[in-house]
PDB file of C-alpha atoms in Angstrom:
ATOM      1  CA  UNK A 653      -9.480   7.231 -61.603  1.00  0.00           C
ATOM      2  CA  UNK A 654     -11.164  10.402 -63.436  1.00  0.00           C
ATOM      3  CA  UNK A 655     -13.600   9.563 -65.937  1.00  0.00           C
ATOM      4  CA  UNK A 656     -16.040  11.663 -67.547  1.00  0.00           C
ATOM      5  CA  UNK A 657     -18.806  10.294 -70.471  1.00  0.00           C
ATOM      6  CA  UNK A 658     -20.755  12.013 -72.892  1.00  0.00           C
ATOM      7  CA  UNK A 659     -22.542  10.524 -75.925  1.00  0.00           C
ATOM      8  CA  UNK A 660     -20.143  11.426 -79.120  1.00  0.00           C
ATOM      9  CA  UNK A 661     -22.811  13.102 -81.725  1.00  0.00           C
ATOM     10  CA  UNK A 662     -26.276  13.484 -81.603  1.00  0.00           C
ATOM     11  CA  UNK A 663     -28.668  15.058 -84.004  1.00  0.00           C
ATOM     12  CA  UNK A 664     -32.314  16.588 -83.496  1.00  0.00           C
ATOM     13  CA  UNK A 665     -34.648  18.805 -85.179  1.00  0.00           C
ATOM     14  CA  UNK A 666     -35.141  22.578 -85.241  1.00  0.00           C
ATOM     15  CA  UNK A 667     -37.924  23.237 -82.724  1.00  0.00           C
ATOM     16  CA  UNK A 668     -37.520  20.475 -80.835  1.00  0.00           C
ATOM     17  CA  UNK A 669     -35.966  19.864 -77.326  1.00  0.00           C
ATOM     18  CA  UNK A 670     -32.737  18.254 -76.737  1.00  0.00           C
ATOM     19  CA  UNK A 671     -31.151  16.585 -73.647  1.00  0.00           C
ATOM     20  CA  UNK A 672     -26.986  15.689 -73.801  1.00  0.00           C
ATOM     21  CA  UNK A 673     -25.864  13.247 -70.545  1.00  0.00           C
ATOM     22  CA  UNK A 674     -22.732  13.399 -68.852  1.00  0.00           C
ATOM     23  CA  UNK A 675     -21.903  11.081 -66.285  1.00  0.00           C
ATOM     24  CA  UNK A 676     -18.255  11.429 -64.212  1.00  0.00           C
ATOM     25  CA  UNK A 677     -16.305   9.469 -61.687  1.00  0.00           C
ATOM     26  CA  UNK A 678     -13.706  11.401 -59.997  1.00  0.00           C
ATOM     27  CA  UNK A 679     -12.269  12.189 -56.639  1.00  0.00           C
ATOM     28  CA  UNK A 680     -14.665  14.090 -55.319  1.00  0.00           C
ATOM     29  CA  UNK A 681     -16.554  16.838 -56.397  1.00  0.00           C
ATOM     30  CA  UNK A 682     -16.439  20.628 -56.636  1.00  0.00           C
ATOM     31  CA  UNK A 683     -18.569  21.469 -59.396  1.00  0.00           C
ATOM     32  CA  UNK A 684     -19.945  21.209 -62.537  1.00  0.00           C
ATOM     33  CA  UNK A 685     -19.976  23.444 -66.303  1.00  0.00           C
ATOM     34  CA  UNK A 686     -21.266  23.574 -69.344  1.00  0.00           C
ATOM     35  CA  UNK A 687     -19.857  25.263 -72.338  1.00  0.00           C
ATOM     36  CA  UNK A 688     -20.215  25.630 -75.826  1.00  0.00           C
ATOM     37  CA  UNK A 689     -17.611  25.482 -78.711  1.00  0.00           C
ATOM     38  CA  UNK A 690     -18.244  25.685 -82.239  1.00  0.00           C
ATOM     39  CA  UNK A 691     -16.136  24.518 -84.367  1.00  0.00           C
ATOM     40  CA  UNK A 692     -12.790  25.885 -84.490  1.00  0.00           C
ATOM     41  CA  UNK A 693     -13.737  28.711 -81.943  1.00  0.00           C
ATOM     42  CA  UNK A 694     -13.472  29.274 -78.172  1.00  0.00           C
ATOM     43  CA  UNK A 695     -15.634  27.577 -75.457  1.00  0.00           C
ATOM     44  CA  UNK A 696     -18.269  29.513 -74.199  1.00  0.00           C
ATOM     45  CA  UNK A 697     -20.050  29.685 -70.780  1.00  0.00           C
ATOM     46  CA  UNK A 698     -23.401  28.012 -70.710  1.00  0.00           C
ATOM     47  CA  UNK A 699     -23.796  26.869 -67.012  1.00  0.00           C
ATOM     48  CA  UNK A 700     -22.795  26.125 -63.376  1.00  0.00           C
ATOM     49  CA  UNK A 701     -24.223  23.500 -61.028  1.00  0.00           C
ATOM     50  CA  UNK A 702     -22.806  22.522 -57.536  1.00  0.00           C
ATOM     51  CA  UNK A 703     -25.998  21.606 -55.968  1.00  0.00           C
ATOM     52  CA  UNK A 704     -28.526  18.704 -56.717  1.00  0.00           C
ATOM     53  CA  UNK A 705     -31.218  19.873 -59.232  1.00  0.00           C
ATOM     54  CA  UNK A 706     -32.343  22.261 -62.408  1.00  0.00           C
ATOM     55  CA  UNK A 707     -30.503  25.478 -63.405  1.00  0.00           C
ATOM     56  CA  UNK A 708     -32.456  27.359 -65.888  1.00  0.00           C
ATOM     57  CA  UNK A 709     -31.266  30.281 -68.522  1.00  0.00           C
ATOM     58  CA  UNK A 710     -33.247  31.063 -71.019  1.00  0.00           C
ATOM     59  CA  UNK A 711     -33.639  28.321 -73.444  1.00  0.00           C
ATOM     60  CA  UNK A 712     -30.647  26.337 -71.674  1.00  0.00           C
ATOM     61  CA  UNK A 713     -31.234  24.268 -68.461  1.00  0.00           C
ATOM     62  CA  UNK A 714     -28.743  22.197 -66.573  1.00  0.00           C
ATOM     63  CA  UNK A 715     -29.417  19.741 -63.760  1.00  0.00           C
ATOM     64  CA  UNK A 716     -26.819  17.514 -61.416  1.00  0.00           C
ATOM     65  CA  UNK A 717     -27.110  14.860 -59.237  1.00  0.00           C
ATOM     66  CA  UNK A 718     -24.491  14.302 -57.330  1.00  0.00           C
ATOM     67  CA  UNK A 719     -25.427  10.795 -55.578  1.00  0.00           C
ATOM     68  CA  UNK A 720     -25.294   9.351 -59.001  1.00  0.00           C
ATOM     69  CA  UNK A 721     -22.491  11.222 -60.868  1.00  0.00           C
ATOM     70  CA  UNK A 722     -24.400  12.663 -63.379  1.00  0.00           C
ATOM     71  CA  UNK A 723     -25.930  15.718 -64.907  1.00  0.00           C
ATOM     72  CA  UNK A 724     -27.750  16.961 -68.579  1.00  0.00           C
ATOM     73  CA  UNK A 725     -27.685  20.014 -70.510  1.00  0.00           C
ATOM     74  CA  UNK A 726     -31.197  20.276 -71.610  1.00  0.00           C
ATOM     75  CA  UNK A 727     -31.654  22.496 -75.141  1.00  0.00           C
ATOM     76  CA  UNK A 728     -34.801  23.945 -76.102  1.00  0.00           C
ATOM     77  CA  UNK A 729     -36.234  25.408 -79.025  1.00  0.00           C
ATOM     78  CA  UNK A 730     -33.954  24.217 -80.966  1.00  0.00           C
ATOM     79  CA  UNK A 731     -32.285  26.456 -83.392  1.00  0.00           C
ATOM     80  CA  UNK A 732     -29.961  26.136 -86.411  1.00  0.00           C
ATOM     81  CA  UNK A 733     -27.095  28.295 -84.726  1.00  0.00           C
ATOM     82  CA  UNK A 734     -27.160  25.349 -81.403  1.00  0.00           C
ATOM     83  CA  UNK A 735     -25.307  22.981 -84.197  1.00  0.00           C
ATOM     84  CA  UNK A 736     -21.820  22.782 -81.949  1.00  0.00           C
ATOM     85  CA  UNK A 737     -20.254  20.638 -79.423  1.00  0.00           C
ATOM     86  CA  UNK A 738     -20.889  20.607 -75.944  1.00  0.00           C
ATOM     87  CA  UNK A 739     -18.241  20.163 -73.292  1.00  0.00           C
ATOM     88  CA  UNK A 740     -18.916  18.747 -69.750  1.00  0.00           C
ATOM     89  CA  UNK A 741     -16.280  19.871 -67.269  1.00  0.00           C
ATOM     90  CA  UNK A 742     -15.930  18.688 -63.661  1.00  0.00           C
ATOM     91  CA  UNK A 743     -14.370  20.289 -61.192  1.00  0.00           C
ATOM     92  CA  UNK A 744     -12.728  17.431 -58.514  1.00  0.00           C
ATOM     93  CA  UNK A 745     -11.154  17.631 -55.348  1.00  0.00           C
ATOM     94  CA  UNK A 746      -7.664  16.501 -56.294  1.00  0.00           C
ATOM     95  CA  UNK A 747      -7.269  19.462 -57.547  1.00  0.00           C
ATOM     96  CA  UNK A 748      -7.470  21.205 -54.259  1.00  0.00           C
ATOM     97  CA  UNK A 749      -8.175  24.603 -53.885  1.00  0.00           C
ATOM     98  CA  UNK A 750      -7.882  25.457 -57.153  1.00  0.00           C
ATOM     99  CA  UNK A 751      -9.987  26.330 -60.245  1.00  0.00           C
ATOM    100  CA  UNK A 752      -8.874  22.981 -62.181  1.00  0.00           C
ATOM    101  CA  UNK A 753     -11.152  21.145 -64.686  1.00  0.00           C
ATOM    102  CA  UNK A 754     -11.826  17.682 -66.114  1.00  0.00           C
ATOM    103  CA  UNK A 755     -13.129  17.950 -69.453  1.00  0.00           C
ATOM    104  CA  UNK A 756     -14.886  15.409 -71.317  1.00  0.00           C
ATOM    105  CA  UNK A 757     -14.990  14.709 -74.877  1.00  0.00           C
ATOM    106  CA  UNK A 758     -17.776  16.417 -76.149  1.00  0.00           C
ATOM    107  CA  UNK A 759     -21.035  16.087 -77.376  1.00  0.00           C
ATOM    108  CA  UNK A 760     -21.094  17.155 -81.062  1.00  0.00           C
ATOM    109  CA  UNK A 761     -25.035  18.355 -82.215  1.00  0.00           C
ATOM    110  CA  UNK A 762     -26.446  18.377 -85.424  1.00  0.00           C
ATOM    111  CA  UNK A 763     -29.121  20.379 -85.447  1.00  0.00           C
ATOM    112  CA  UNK A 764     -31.325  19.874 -89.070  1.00  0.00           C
ATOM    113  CA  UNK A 765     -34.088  21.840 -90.767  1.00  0.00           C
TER     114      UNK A 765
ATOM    115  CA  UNK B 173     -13.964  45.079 -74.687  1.00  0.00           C
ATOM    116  CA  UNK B 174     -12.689  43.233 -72.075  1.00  0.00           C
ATOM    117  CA  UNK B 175     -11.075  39.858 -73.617  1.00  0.00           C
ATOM    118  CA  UNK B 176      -8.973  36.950 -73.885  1.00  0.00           C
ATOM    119  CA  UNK B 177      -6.276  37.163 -76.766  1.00  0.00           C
ATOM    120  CA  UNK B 178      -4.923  34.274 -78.719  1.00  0.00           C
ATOM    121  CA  UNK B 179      -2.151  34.896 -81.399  1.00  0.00           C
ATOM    122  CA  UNK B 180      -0.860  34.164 -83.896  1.00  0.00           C
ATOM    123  CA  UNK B 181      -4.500  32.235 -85.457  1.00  0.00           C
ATOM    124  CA  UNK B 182      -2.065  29.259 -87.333  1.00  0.00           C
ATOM    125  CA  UNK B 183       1.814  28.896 -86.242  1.00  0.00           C
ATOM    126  CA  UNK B 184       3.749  25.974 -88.181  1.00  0.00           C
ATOM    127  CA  UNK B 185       6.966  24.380 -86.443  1.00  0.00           C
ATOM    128  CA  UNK B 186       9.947  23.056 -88.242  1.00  0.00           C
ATOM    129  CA  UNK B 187      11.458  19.676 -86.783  1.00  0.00           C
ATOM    130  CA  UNK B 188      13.784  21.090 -83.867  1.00  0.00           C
ATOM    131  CA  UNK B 189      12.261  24.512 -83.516  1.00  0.00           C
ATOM    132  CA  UNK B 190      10.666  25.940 -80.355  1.00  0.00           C
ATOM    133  CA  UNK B 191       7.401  27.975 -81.072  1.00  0.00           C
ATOM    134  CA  UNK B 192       5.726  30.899 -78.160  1.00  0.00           C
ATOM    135  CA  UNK B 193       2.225  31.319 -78.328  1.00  0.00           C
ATOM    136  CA  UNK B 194       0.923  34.242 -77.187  1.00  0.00           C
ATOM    137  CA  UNK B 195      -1.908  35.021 -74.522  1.00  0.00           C
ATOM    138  CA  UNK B 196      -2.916  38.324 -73.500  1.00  0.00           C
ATOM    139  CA  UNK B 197      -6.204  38.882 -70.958  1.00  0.00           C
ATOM    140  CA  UNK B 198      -7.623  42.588 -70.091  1.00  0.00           C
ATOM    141  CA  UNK B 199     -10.284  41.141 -67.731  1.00  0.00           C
ATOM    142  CA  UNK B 200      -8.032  41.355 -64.701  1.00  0.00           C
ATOM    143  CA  UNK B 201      -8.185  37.779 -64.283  1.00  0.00           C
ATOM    144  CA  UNK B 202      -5.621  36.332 -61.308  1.00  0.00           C
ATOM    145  CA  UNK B 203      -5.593  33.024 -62.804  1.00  0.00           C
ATOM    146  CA  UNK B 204      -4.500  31.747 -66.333  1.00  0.00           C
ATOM    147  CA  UNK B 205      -4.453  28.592 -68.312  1.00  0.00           C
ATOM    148  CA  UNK B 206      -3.167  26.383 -71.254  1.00  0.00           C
ATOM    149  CA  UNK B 207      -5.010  23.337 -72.955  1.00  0.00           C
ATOM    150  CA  UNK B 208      -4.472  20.658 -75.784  1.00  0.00           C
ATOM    151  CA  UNK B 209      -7.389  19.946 -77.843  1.00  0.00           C
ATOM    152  CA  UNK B 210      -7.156  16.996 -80.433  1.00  0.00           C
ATOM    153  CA  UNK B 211      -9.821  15.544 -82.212  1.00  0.00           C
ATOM    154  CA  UNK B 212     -11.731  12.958 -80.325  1.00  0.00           C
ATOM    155  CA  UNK B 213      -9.911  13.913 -76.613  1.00  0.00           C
ATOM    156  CA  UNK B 214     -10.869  16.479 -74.278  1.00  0.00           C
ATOM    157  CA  UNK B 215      -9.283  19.256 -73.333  1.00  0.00           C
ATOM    158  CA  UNK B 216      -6.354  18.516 -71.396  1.00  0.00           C
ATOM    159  CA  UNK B 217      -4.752  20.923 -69.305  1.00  0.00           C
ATOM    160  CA  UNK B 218      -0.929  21.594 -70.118  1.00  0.00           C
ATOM    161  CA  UNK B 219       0.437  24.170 -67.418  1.00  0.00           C
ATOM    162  CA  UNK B 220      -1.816  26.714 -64.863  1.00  0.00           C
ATOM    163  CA  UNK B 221      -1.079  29.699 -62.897  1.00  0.00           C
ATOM    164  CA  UNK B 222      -2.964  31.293 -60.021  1.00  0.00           C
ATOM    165  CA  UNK B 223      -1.429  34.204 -59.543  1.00  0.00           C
ATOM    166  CA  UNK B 224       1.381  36.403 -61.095  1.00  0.00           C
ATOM    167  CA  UNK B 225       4.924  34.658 -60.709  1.00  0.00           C
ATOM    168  CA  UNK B 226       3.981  31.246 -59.991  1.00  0.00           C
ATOM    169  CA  UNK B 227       2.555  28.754 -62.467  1.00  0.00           C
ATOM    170  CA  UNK B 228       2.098  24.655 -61.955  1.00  0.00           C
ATOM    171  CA  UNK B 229       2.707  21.678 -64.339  1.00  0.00           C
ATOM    172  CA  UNK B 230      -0.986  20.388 -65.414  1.00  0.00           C
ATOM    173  CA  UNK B 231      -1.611  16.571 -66.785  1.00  0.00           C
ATOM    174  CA  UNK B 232       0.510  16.880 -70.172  1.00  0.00           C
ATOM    175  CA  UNK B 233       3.050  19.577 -69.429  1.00  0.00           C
ATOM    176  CA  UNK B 234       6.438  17.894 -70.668  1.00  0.00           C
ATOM    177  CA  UNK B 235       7.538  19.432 -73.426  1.00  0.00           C
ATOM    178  CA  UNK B 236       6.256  22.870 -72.898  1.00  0.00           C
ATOM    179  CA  UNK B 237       7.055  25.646 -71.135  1.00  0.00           C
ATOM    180  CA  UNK B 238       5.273  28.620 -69.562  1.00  0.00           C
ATOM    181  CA  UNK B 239       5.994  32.223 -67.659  1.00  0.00           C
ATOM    182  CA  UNK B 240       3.814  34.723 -65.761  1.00  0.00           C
ATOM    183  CA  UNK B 241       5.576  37.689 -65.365  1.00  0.00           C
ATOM    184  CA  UNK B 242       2.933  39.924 -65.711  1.00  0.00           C
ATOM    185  CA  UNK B 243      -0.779  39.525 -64.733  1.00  0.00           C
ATOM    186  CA  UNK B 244      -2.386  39.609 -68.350  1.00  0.00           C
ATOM    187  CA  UNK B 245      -0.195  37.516 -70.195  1.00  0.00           C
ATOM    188  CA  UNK B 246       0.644  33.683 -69.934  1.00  0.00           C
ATOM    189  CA  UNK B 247       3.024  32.653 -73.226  1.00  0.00           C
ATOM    190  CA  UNK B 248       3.158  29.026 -74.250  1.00  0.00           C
ATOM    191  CA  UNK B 249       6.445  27.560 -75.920  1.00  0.00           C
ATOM    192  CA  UNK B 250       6.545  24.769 -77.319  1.00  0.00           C
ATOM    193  CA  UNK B 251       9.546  23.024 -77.232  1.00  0.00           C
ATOM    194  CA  UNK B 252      11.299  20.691 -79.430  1.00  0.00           C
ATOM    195  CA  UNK B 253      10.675  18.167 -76.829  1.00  0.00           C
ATOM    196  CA  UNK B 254       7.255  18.082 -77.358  1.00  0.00           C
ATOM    197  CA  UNK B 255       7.021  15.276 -80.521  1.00  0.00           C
ATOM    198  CA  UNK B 256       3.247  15.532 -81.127  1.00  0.00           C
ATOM    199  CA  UNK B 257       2.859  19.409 -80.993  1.00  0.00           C
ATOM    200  CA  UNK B 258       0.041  19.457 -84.047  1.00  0.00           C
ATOM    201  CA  UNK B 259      -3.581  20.055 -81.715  1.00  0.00           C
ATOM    202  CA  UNK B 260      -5.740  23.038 -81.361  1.00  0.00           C
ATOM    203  CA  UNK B 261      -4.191  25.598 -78.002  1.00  0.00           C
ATOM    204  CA  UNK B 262      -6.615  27.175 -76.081  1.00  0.00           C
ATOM    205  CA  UNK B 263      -5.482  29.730 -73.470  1.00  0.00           C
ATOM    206  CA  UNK B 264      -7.926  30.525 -70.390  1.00  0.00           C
ATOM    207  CA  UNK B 265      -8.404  32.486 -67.653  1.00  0.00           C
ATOM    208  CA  UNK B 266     -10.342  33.022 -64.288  1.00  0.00           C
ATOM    209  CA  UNK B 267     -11.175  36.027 -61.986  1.00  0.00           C
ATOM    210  CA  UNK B 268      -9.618  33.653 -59.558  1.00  0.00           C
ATOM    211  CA  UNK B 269      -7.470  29.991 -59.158  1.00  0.00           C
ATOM    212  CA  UNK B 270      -9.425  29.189 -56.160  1.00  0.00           C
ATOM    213  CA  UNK B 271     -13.111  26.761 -56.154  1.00  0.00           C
ATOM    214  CA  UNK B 272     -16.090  28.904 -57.081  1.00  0.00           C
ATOM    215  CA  UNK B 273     -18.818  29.016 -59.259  1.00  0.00           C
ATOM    216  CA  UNK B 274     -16.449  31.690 -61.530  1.00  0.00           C
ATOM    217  CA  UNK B 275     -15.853  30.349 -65.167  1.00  0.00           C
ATOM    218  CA  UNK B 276     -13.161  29.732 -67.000  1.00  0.00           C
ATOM    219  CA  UNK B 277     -13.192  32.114 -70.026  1.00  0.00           C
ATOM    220  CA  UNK B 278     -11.476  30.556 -73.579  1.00  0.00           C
ATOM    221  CA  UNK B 279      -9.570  32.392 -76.447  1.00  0.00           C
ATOM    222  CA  UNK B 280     -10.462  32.089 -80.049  1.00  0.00           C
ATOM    223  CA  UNK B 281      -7.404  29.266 -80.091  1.00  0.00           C
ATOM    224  CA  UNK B 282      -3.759  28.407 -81.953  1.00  0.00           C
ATOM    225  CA  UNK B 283      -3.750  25.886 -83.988  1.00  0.00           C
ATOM    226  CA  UNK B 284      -0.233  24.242 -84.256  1.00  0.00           C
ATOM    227  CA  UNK B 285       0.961  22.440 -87.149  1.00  0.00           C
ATOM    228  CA  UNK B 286       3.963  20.562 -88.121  1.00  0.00           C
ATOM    229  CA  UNK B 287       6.313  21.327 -91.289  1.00  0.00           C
TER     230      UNK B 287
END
């Protein structure tokens, strides 16, 4: 089956560094996003992996590993403005040739003074 | 500015009424999609389309329908076959349907209610 996990809510501190899991079983794998959504608004773009390791934009890094099914969004700096949820997406192969994703549920932040 | 375009913001249904949301892209995006959102679930993708005239059934299509007649629009209805219609719809699209490391880009959203 297709499976993807993330942690419900977490909540850090302003300044401080952040680091949300996602682990995913499906059938095979085609890539990986990251995007943003705050409440009530559209997803955003944060990032793209479809090799093994560290992506890094700006205060935003994202690293995969495919052998174990798993990959973090990494959040630094925190600021008041990151309080959203973050959406893990996978792309798998039974989805062919196509641009099809597997969303998880979310990670909703807190991000406090 | 190039965009994706959601309206209406808030549609409600009556019992037995078919609703049409509306999605409009100016990116020149070949490939377009629909997704449920409701509170604790991921998005789940409704109904997809690649290219202009075609369109595929995603994981939750029955009860909706869809049409691509042109290339920057993608309308939603929702039928009265659909019994659970209240969620958040999010409309999406991509330069292309095919695997790369091209995003999805999101609309601001319709959120459906029940009267």
């Amino acid at each position: 089956g297709q499976n993807i996990d993330q942690p419900t809510e977490m909540t850090a501190t302003e300044g401080a560094i952040v680091q949300i899991n996602c682990t995913y079983q499906t059938s095979g794998f085609n890539g990986l996003f990251w995007y943003q959504q705050h409440a009530g608004e559209a997803p955003t773009f944060l990032s793209y992996n479809v090799l093994d390791g560290l992506e890094e934009k700006g205060r935003f890094s994202s690293f995969l590993s495919r052998s174990k099914g798993y990959s973090y969004l990494l959040l630094k700096e925190l600021q008041m403005k990151d309080s959203a949820s973050y959406l893990c997406a996978v792309r798998d192969q039974n989805g062919g040739a196509t641009n099809k994703l597997i969303f998880g549920t979310g990670t909703l932040l807190a991000v406090q003074p | 500015d190039g965009g994706i375009t959601q309206s209406p913001k808030y549609l409600f249904r009556k019992e037995g009424q078919n609703v049409t949301l509306s999605c409009e892209q100016n990116l020149n995006h070949d490939a377009m999609y629909w997704y449920r959102q409701d509170p604790g679930q991921g998005l789940r993708l409704i109904y997809y389309s690649q290219i202009v005239n075609d369109f595929q059934k995603g994981d939750i299509a029955e009860g909706y329908s869809v049409s691509r007649e042109k290339k920057e629009s993608f309308p939603l209805t929702v039928t009265s076959a659909q019994k659970n219609p209240t969620a958040f719809y999010l409309c999406a699209s991509s330069i292309n349907g095919g695997v790369s490391n091209q995003p999805q880009h999101f609309g601001d959203g319709t959120r459906l209610s029940i009267l």
